[in-house]
Amino acid sequence: MKPADARPAPLRVRKLLYYSVYIPTLVVTALLMSSIGMLFPYRWRMEAVTLWNGFVTVPLLRCFCGIRVEVSGRENIPAQGPYIVVSNHQSAWETYYLGRLLRPVNMVIKKELLAIPVFGWAMRAAEHIAVDRSLRHSSIDQIIREGRDRLARGHNVLIFAEATRMPPGQMKRYSRTAAKLAVDAGVPLLPVVHSAGDCWSNKGSMRPGVIRVCVGAAIDTQGKSLDEVAQLSEAWSIETFEKIKTCE
């Protein structure tokens, strides 16, 4: 048996330690991103700021909270962009992690995030696509318009196709916005699924375990209809999500 003093600290204490590093480094990174970072080219500042993304979603989480990350299909990420990414949505974790993995990437986010002091400034500086989700049709038009602009500048675009965070083990029917943008712009659609909610819930609670991320083969949209692309991406996502749900 291990001596009593060798037992790991309670998860509540480890989570507190995690956030004692997470919060101040977030504030510093966001302030730098939205101030002197604006003096540098977009790709340079996103390369720098997403180092923080990688730090808080992998080594810091593993060290303090016992959460590990396993990625399969990394070789499917196109060597050259731009492309559209469609992913399920369960927590804040994947917004950070995929921001690093798929850089340079602009995410479709809810506009309320821009109103958060400091954090919102960084989100604005990152040039994410902020939409009013209550205006469904106009928000789709905005995503298509601004998405094409980001693609023309060589940025990838990430869309969480469920439009809201789902509980662990659940998926909601995907919207077709990501497929529509990919088909309209003539770029590949890269499907991604993950199990982040198993370890980092949409309420922010954490528990030790493994977050599994699966990257599918990029779907070539050339010569395919919107229906074909949407069906291919959703079918792969549902099948793969069911597989990672059963992993221990």
mmCIF file of C-alpha atoms in Angstrom:
data_model
loop_
_atom_site.group_PDB
_atom_site.id
_atom_site.type_symbol
_atom_site.label_atom_id
_atom_site.label_comp_id
_atom_site.label_asym_id
_atom_site.label_seq_id
_atom_site.Cartn_x
_atom_site.Cartn_y
_atom_site.Cartn_z
ATOM 1 C CA MET A 1 0.000 0.000 0.000
ATOM 2 C CA LYS A 2 1.043 3.577 -0.632
ATOM 3 C CA PRO A 3 1.603 5.701 2.456
ATOM 4 C CA ALA A 4 -1.216 8.136 3.212
ATOM 5 C CA ASP A 5 0.884 11.170 2.269
ATOM 6 C CA ALA A 6 1.520 9.665 -1.213
ATOM 7 C CA ARG A 7 -2.141 9.744 -2.188
ATOM 8 C CA PRO A 8 -3.052 12.265 -4.891
ATOM 9 C CA ALA A 9 -4.736 15.462 -3.782
ATOM 10 C CA PRO A 10 -8.541 15.515 -4.064
ATOM 11 C CA LEU A 11 -9.817 16.491 -7.511
ATOM 12 C CA ARG A 12 -11.310 19.703 -6.133
ATOM 13 C CA VAL A 13 -7.874 20.819 -4.958
ATOM 14 C CA ARG A 14 -6.235 19.788 -8.241
ATOM 15 C CA LYS A 15 -8.883 21.685 -10.212
ATOM 16 C CA LEU A 16 -8.229 24.761 -8.083
ATOM 17 C CA LEU A 17 -4.512 24.459 -8.828
ATOM 18 C CA TYR A 18 -5.305 24.090 -12.529
ATOM 19 C CA TYR A 19 -7.347 27.278 -12.591
ATOM 20 C CA SER A 20 -4.734 29.127 -10.529
ATOM 21 C CA VAL A 21 -2.498 28.757 -13.595
ATOM 22 C CA TYR A 22 -5.205 28.824 -16.282
ATOM 23 C CA ILE A 23 -6.821 32.160 -15.333
ATOM 24 C CA PRO A 24 -3.761 34.420 -14.969
ATOM 25 C CA THR A 25 -2.122 32.985 -18.084
ATOM 26 C CA LEU A 26 -5.396 33.484 -19.996
ATOM 27 C CA VAL A 27 -5.560 37.138 -18.946
ATOM 28 C CA VAL A 28 -1.945 37.794 -19.889
ATOM 29 C CA THR A 29 -2.268 35.982 -23.229
ATOM 30 C CA ALA A 30 -5.533 37.766 -24.110
ATOM 31 C CA LEU A 31 -4.106 41.178 -23.230
ATOM 32 C CA LEU A 32 -0.985 40.575 -25.321
ATOM 33 C CA MET A 33 -3.073 39.203 -28.196
ATOM 34 C CA SER A 34 -5.366 42.239 -28.301
ATOM 35 C CA SER A 35 -2.650 44.861 -27.845
ATOM 36 C CA ILE A 36 0.909 44.482 -29.094
ATOM 37 C CA GLY A 37 -0.058 41.265 -30.858
ATOM 38 C CA MET A 38 -2.025 43.349 -33.357
ATOM 39 C CA LEU A 39 1.276 44.768 -34.629
ATOM 40 C CA PHE A 40 2.223 41.378 -36.066
ATOM 41 C CA PRO A 41 0.814 39.439 -39.044
ATOM 42 C CA TYR A 42 -2.247 37.324 -38.253
ATOM 43 C CA ARG A 43 -0.514 33.959 -38.675
ATOM 44 C CA TRP A 44 2.340 34.979 -36.380
ATOM 45 C CA ARG A 45 0.095 36.085 -33.561
ATOM 46 C CA MET A 46 -2.182 33.039 -33.895
ATOM 47 C CA GLU A 47 0.826 30.724 -33.854
ATOM 48 C CA ALA A 48 1.949 32.399 -30.630
ATOM 49 C CA VAL A 49 -1.411 32.623 -28.877
ATOM 50 C CA THR A 50 -2.402 29.026 -29.621
ATOM 51 C CA LEU A 51 0.666 27.851 -27.742
ATOM 52 C CA TRP A 52 -1.416 28.769 -24.703
ATOM 53 C CA ASN A 53 -4.305 26.717 -26.089
ATOM 54 C CA GLY A 54 -2.092 23.662 -26.328
ATOM 55 C CA PHE A 55 -0.583 24.250 -22.887
ATOM 56 C CA VAL A 56 -3.890 24.420 -20.970
ATOM 57 C CA THR A 57 -5.591 21.568 -22.842
ATOM 58 C CA VAL A 58 -2.835 18.948 -22.684
ATOM 59 C CA PRO A 59 0.123 19.148 -20.257
ATOM 60 C CA LEU A 60 -1.570 21.373 -17.664
ATOM 61 C CA LEU A 61 -4.715 19.229 -17.612
ATOM 62 C CA ARG A 62 -2.722 16.022 -17.354
ATOM 63 C CA CYS A 63 -0.516 17.366 -14.587
ATOM 64 C CA PHE A 64 -3.242 18.721 -12.318
ATOM 65 C CA CYS A 65 -6.434 16.877 -13.266
ATOM 66 C CA GLY A 66 -5.288 13.518 -14.613
ATOM 67 C CA ILE A 67 -6.902 14.130 -18.013
ATOM 68 C CA ARG A 68 -5.078 12.674 -21.015
ATOM 69 C CA VAL A 69 -5.655 13.315 -24.711
ATOM 70 C CA GLU A 70 -5.497 10.703 -27.473
ATOM 71 C CA VAL A 71 -5.709 11.771 -31.112
ATOM 72 C CA SER A 72 -6.280 9.461 -34.068
ATOM 73 C CA GLY A 73 -6.345 10.467 -37.718
ATOM 74 C CA ARG A 74 -3.927 13.351 -37.363
ATOM 75 C CA GLU A 75 -2.536 12.334 -40.766
ATOM 76 C CA ASN A 76 -5.916 13.238 -42.312
ATOM 77 C CA ILE A 77 -5.428 16.937 -41.664
ATOM 78 C CA PRO A 78 -4.730 18.530 -45.069
ATOM 79 C CA ALA A 79 -1.132 19.663 -45.395
ATOM 80 C CA GLN A 80 -2.330 22.795 -47.134
ATOM 81 C CA GLY A 81 -5.514 24.728 -46.564
ATOM 82 C CA PRO A 82 -7.864 26.232 -46.499
ATOM 83 C CA TYR A 83 -10.619 23.847 -45.475
ATOM 84 C CA ILE A 84 -13.770 23.715 -43.374
ATOM 85 C CA VAL A 85 -13.843 21.759 -40.111
ATOM 86 C CA VAL A 86 -17.100 20.339 -38.733
ATOM 87 C CA SER A 87 -17.094 19.093 -35.144
ATOM 88 C CA ASN A 88 -19.407 18.080 -32.332
ATOM 89 C CA HIS A 89 -19.522 20.355 -29.294
ATOM 90 C CA GLN A 90 -19.457 19.378 -25.615
ATOM 91 C CA SER A 91 -17.350 21.873 -23.659
ATOM 92 C CA ALA A 92 -14.866 24.720 -23.785
ATOM 93 C CA TRP A 93 -11.988 22.237 -24.103
ATOM 94 C CA GLU A 94 -12.390 21.548 -27.833
ATOM 95 C CA THR A 95 -12.551 25.247 -28.706
ATOM 96 C CA TYR A 96 -9.055 25.655 -27.282
ATOM 97 C CA TYR A 97 -7.599 22.355 -28.448
ATOM 98 C CA LEU A 98 -8.872 22.486 -32.025
ATOM 99 C CA GLY A 99 -7.754 26.103 -32.243
ATOM 100 C CA ARG A 100 -4.203 24.848 -31.837
ATOM 101 C CA LEU A 101 -4.473 21.579 -33.765
ATOM 102 C CA LEU A 102 -6.043 23.146 -36.869
ATOM 103 C CA ARG A 103 -4.378 26.558 -36.896
ATOM 104 C CA PRO A 104 -4.835 29.042 -38.455
ATOM 105 C CA VAL A 105 -8.547 28.592 -37.833
ATOM 106 C CA ASN A 106 -11.469 30.946 -37.346
ATOM 107 C CA MET A 107 -14.363 29.567 -35.309
ATOM 108 C CA VAL A 108 -18.033 30.393 -35.544
ATOM 109 C CA ILE A 109 -18.919 31.644 -32.054
ATOM 110 C CA LYS A 110 -21.877 33.291 -30.341
ATOM 111 C CA LYS A 111 -21.536 37.071 -30.330
ATOM 112 C CA GLU A 112 -22.079 37.252 -26.543
ATOM 113 C CA LEU A 113 -18.508 36.031 -26.063
ATOM 114 C CA LEU A 114 -17.169 39.304 -27.455
ATOM 115 C CA ALA A 115 -18.707 41.175 -24.512
ATOM 116 C CA ILE A 116 -16.543 39.350 -21.945
ATOM 117 C CA PRO A 117 -13.795 41.729 -20.757
ATOM 118 C CA VAL A 118 -10.283 40.785 -21.887
ATOM 119 C CA PHE A 119 -11.332 37.373 -23.224
ATOM 120 C CA GLY A 120 -13.733 38.975 -25.689
ATOM 121 C CA TRP A 121 -11.030 41.366 -26.856
ATOM 122 C CA ALA A 122 -8.820 38.418 -27.754
ATOM 123 C CA MET A 123 -11.681 36.662 -29.544
ATOM 124 C CA ARG A 124 -12.246 39.780 -31.624
ATOM 125 C CA ALA A 125 -8.520 40.063 -32.386
ATOM 126 C CA ALA A 126 -8.531 36.414 -33.490
ATOM 127 C CA GLU A 127 -11.138 37.366 -36.126
ATOM 128 C CA HIS A 128 -13.578 34.639 -35.226
ATOM 129 C CA ILE A 129 -17.036 34.789 -36.817
ATOM 130 C CA ALA A 130 -19.429 36.043 -34.131
ATOM 131 C CA VAL A 131 -23.114 35.456 -34.876
ATOM 132 C CA ASP A 132 -26.447 36.164 -33.231
ATOM 133 C CA ARG A 133 -27.919 32.682 -32.878
ATOM 134 C CA SER A 134 -31.430 34.079 -32.414
ATOM 135 C CA LEU A 135 -31.362 35.291 -36.031
ATOM 136 C CA ARG A 136 -31.056 31.909 -37.704
ATOM 137 C CA HIS A 137 -31.311 32.797 -41.377
ATOM 138 C CA SER A 138 -29.242 35.966 -41.233
ATOM 139 C CA SER A 139 -26.597 34.192 -39.141
ATOM 140 C CA ILE A 140 -26.258 31.484 -41.817
ATOM 141 C CA ASP A 141 -25.819 34.191 -44.468
ATOM 142 C CA GLN A 142 -23.192 35.832 -42.253
ATOM 143 C CA ILE A 143 -21.300 32.568 -41.781
ATOM 144 C CA ILE A 144 -21.231 31.951 -45.535
ATOM 145 C CA ARG A 145 -20.149 35.534 -46.292
ATOM 146 C CA GLU A 146 -17.501 35.862 -43.591
ATOM 147 C CA GLY A 147 -16.432 32.249 -43.979
ATOM 148 C CA ARG A 148 -15.626 32.810 -47.648
ATOM 149 C CA ASP A 149 -13.629 35.882 -46.636
ATOM 150 C CA ARG A 150 -11.549 33.886 -44.128
ATOM 151 C CA LEU A 151 -10.985 31.098 -46.641
ATOM 152 C CA ALA A 152 -9.845 33.606 -49.264
ATOM 153 C CA ARG A 153 -7.218 34.753 -46.773
ATOM 154 C CA GLY A 154 -5.981 31.201 -46.276
ATOM 155 C CA HIS A 155 -7.640 30.577 -42.890
ATOM 156 C CA ASN A 156 -9.500 27.391 -42.020
ATOM 157 C CA VAL A 157 -13.027 27.728 -40.610
ATOM 158 C CA LEU A 158 -14.339 25.637 -37.698
ATOM 159 C CA ILE A 159 -18.076 25.133 -37.227
ATOM 160 C CA PHE A 160 -19.643 23.280 -34.313
ATOM 161 C CA ALA A 161 -22.541 21.792 -36.232
ATOM 162 C CA GLU A 162 -24.770 21.136 -33.223
ATOM 163 C CA ALA A 163 -24.776 24.892 -32.472
ATOM 164 C CA THR A 164 -24.835 24.192 -28.728
ATOM 165 C CA ARG A 165 -22.935 22.136 -26.178
ATOM 166 C CA MET A 166 -24.283 18.629 -25.737
ATOM 167 C CA PRO A 167 -24.084 16.353 -22.658
ATOM 168 C CA PRO A 168 -21.457 13.568 -22.708
ATOM 169 C CA GLY A 169 -22.409 10.633 -24.906
ATOM 170 C CA GLN A 170 -24.994 12.592 -26.877
ATOM 171 C CA MET A 171 -25.061 14.113 -30.343
ATOM 172 C CA LYS A 172 -27.605 16.450 -31.887
ATOM 173 C CA ARG A 173 -28.502 16.424 -35.566
ATOM 174 C CA TYR A 174 -25.950 18.505 -37.461
ATOM 175 C CA SER A 175 -26.846 21.719 -39.208
ATOM 176 C CA ARG A 176 -25.758 21.776 -42.863
ATOM 177 C CA THR A 177 -24.018 25.161 -42.663
ATOM 178 C CA ALA A 178 -20.499 23.709 -42.661
ATOM 179 C CA ALA A 179 -21.274 21.510 -45.667
ATOM 180 C CA LYS A 180 -22.908 24.435 -47.478
ATOM 181 C CA LEU A 181 -19.894 26.686 -46.937
ATOM 182 C CA ALA A 182 -17.495 23.936 -48.079
ATOM 183 C CA VAL A 183 -19.513 23.211 -51.232
ATOM 184 C CA ASP A 184 -20.046 26.896 -52.066
ATOM 185 C CA ALA A 185 -16.348 27.672 -51.600
ATOM 186 C CA GLY A 186 -15.129 24.463 -53.268
ATOM 187 C CA VAL A 187 -12.892 23.465 -50.349
ATOM 188 C CA PRO A 188 -12.604 20.152 -48.434
ATOM 189 C CA LEU A 189 -14.721 19.420 -45.375
ATOM 190 C CA LEU A 190 -12.783 17.855 -42.487
ATOM 191 C CA PRO A 191 -14.951 15.981 -39.943
ATOM 192 C CA VAL A 192 -13.823 15.752 -36.314
ATOM 193 C CA VAL A 193 -15.437 14.120 -33.289
ATOM 194 C CA HIS A 194 -14.284 13.998 -29.673
ATOM 195 C CA SER A 195 -15.341 12.926 -26.189
ATOM 196 C CA ALA A 196 -14.301 16.057 -24.282
ATOM 197 C CA GLY A 197 -17.491 16.117 -22.212
ATOM 198 C CA ASP A 198 -16.496 12.869 -20.507
ATOM 199 C CA CYS A 199 -13.710 14.715 -18.694
ATOM 200 C CA TRP A 200 -14.565 18.437 -19.013
ATOM 201 C CA SER A 201 -18.327 18.983 -18.985
ATOM 202 C CA ASN A 202 -20.317 21.848 -20.448
ATOM 203 C CA LYS A 203 -20.742 23.067 -16.850
ATOM 204 C CA GLY A 204 -16.978 23.198 -16.341
ATOM 205 C CA SER A 205 -16.707 20.203 -14.012
ATOM 206 C CA MET A 206 -13.737 17.892 -14.509
ATOM 207 C CA ARG A 207 -12.842 14.281 -13.811
ATOM 208 C CA PRO A 208 -9.758 12.205 -14.656
ATOM 209 C CA GLY A 209 -9.855 10.145 -17.809
ATOM 210 C CA VAL A 210 -9.079 10.205 -21.525
ATOM 211 C CA ILE A 211 -10.392 12.669 -24.085
ATOM 212 C CA ARG A 212 -10.424 10.994 -27.475
ATOM 213 C CA VAL A 213 -10.221 13.074 -30.650
ATOM 214 C CA CYS A 214 -10.800 11.466 -34.054
ATOM 215 C CA VAL A 215 -10.051 13.251 -37.317
ATOM 216 C CA GLY A 216 -11.718 11.798 -40.384
ATOM 217 C CA ALA A 217 -10.563 11.843 -43.987
ATOM 218 C CA ALA A 218 -11.187 15.196 -45.630
ATOM 219 C CA ILE A 219 -14.247 15.091 -47.892
ATOM 220 C CA ASP A 220 -13.561 16.422 -51.381
ATOM 221 C CA THR A 221 -16.528 18.644 -52.249
ATOM 222 C CA GLN A 222 -15.721 18.982 -55.951
ATOM 223 C CA GLY A 223 -18.553 17.538 -58.022
ATOM 224 C CA LYS A 224 -20.652 16.702 -54.947
ATOM 225 C CA SER A 225 -23.978 18.186 -53.920
ATOM 226 C CA LEU A 226 -24.718 19.765 -50.562
ATOM 227 C CA ASP A 227 -26.803 16.731 -49.599
ATOM 228 C CA GLU A 228 -23.984 14.311 -50.431
ATOM 229 C CA VAL A 229 -21.367 16.216 -48.445
ATOM 230 C CA ALA A 230 -23.662 16.729 -45.447
ATOM 231 C CA GLN A 231 -24.628 13.044 -45.389
ATOM 232 C CA LEU A 232 -21.034 11.839 -45.673
ATOM 233 C CA SER A 233 -19.800 14.050 -42.835
ATOM 234 C CA GLU A 234 -22.702 13.300 -40.508
ATOM 235 C CA ALA A 235 -22.628 9.549 -41.167
ATOM 236 C CA TRP A 236 -18.897 9.367 -40.383
ATOM 237 C CA SER A 237 -19.344 11.544 -37.291
ATOM 238 C CA ILE A 238 -22.189 9.460 -35.861
ATOM 239 C CA GLU A 239 -20.422 6.152 -36.536
ATOM 240 C CA THR A 240 -17.121 7.330 -35.060
ATOM 241 C CA PHE A 241 -18.780 8.960 -32.062
ATOM 242 C CA GLU A 242 -20.522 5.674 -31.230
ATOM 243 C CA LYS A 243 -17.151 3.918 -31.335
ATOM 244 C CA ILE A 244 -15.367 6.311 -28.984
ATOM 245 C CA LYS A 245 -18.317 6.204 -26.563
ATOM 246 C CA THR A 246 -17.625 2.531 -25.967
ATOM 247 C CA CYS A 247 -13.918 3.019 -25.229
ATOM 248 C CA GLU A 248 -12.861 2.869 -21.624
#
